[in-house]
Amino acid sequence: NLNYPDEARRKRLSGQLRLDVALNSDGSVDKITVSKPSGHKVLDDAAVRIVQLAAPYARFPKEIREEIDILHIQRTWRFLSSNELSTK
């Protein structure tokens, strides 16, 4: 919630979006795609920025690295009118 966008807070925007995050086996971000936009570019951009700020992620365990080069994770992000962020 620390990264809730100021513009969205001021305008009391809320919305739900889905991100597809592709992670490399070393934990770096390969690609971030907004697969279902919220209807508010500021919210979509904020979700992407939050994922980028949290990088790099943990390196994949050896067993997984042997089989997977890039892991895709899809999450739904909810920016609530109460200036809170929720993911599912």
Tab-separated table of C-alpha atoms in Angstrom:
chain	number	residue	atom	x	y	z
A	1	ASN	CA	0.000	0.000	0.000
A	2	LEU	CA	3.048	2.257	0.296
A	3	ASN	CA	3.196	2.308	-3.506
A	4	TYR	CA	-0.469	3.162	-4.029
A	5	PRO	CA	-0.336	5.803	-6.783
A	6	ASP	CA	-0.846	9.390	-5.577
A	7	GLU	CA	-2.913	10.292	-8.648
A	8	ALA	CA	-5.272	7.377	-7.984
A	9	ARG	CA	-5.540	8.372	-4.325
A	10	ARG	CA	-6.359	11.984	-5.214
A	11	LYS	CA	-8.927	10.972	-7.848
A	12	ARG	CA	-10.282	8.133	-5.655
A	13	LEU	CA	-9.749	5.647	-8.472
A	14	SER	CA	-10.297	1.962	-7.959
A	15	GLY	CA	-10.054	-0.980	-10.293
A	16	GLN	CA	-8.977	-4.536	-10.906
A	17	LEU	CA	-6.355	-5.744	-13.377
A	18	ARG	CA	-4.484	-8.923	-14.207
A	19	LEU	CA	-0.732	-9.100	-14.715
A	20	ASP	CA	1.314	-11.852	-16.292
A	21	VAL	CA	4.837	-11.715	-14.863
A	22	ALA	CA	7.519	-13.815	-16.554
A	23	LEU	CA	10.452	-14.561	-14.249
A	24	ASN	CA	13.839	-15.875	-15.330
A	25	SER	CA	15.343	-18.728	-13.313
A	26	ASP	CA	17.745	-16.289	-11.624
A	27	GLY	CA	14.781	-14.309	-10.232
A	28	SER	CA	15.038	-11.404	-12.650
A	29	VAL	CA	11.952	-10.136	-14.461
A	30	ASP	CA	11.842	-11.154	-18.118
A	31	LYS	CA	8.561	-9.467	-19.034
A	32	ILE	CA	5.449	-7.954	-17.456
A	33	THR	CA	2.201	-7.907	-19.410
A	34	VAL	CA	-1.091	-6.336	-18.385
A	35	SER	CA	-3.340	-9.136	-19.635
A	36	LYS	CA	-6.579	-7.546	-18.382
A	37	PRO	CA	-6.429	-3.761	-17.879
A	38	SER	CA	-8.263	-1.978	-15.078
A	39	GLY	CA	-9.535	0.828	-17.293
A	40	HIS	CA	-7.212	3.278	-15.525
A	41	LYS	CA	-3.700	3.498	-16.980
A	42	VAL	CA	-2.361	4.939	-13.723
A	43	LEU	CA	-3.418	1.770	-11.860
A	44	ASP	CA	-2.031	-0.554	-14.540
A	45	ASP	CA	1.287	1.321	-14.542
A	46	ALA	CA	1.437	1.273	-10.738
A	47	ALA	CA	1.030	-2.515	-10.608
A	48	VAL	CA	3.826	-2.960	-13.152
A	49	ARG	CA	6.039	-0.550	-11.186
A	50	ILE	CA	5.389	-2.419	-7.908
A	51	VAL	CA	6.470	-5.724	-9.509
A	52	GLN	CA	9.611	-4.064	-10.894
A	53	LEU	CA	10.466	-2.469	-7.530
A	54	ALA	CA	10.261	-5.850	-5.792
A	55	ALA	CA	12.756	-7.457	-8.201
A	56	PRO	CA	14.930	-9.407	-8.193
A	57	TYR	CA	12.977	-12.324	-6.794
A	58	ALA	CA	14.409	-15.505	-5.321
A	59	ARG	CA	16.352	-17.746	-7.669
A	60	PHE	CA	14.424	-20.881	-8.623
A	61	PRO	CA	15.384	-24.013	-6.691
A	62	LYS	CA	17.776	-26.314	-8.582
A	63	GLU	CA	15.047	-28.891	-9.346
A	64	ILE	CA	12.902	-26.249	-10.990
A	65	ARG	CA	15.814	-24.572	-12.832
A	66	GLU	CA	16.557	-27.921	-14.497
A	67	GLU	CA	13.084	-27.950	-16.074
A	68	ILE	CA	11.932	-24.324	-16.329
A	69	ASP	CA	13.753	-21.352	-17.862
A	70	ILE	CA	10.937	-18.831	-17.509
A	71	LEU	CA	8.036	-19.060	-15.078
A	72	HIS	CA	4.803	-17.158	-15.805
A	73	ILE	CA	2.766	-15.999	-12.830
A	74	GLN	CA	-0.674	-14.453	-13.286
A	75	ARG	CA	-2.107	-12.351	-10.480
A	76	THR	CA	-5.185	-10.204	-10.139
A	77	TRP	CA	-4.527	-6.827	-8.539
A	78	ARG	CA	-7.259	-4.799	-6.864
A	79	PHE	CA	-6.768	-1.136	-6.135
A	80	LEU	CA	-9.548	-0.303	-3.693
A	81	SER	CA	-11.170	3.100	-3.167
A	82	SER	CA	-9.956	2.955	0.436
A	83	ASN	CA	-6.397	3.381	-0.943
A	84	GLU	CA	-5.560	-0.260	-0.338
A	85	LEU	CA	-4.037	-2.807	-2.679
A	86	SER	CA	-5.054	-6.453	-2.746
A	87	THR	CA	-3.815	-9.341	-4.917
A	88	LYS	CA	-5.298	-12.766	-5.577
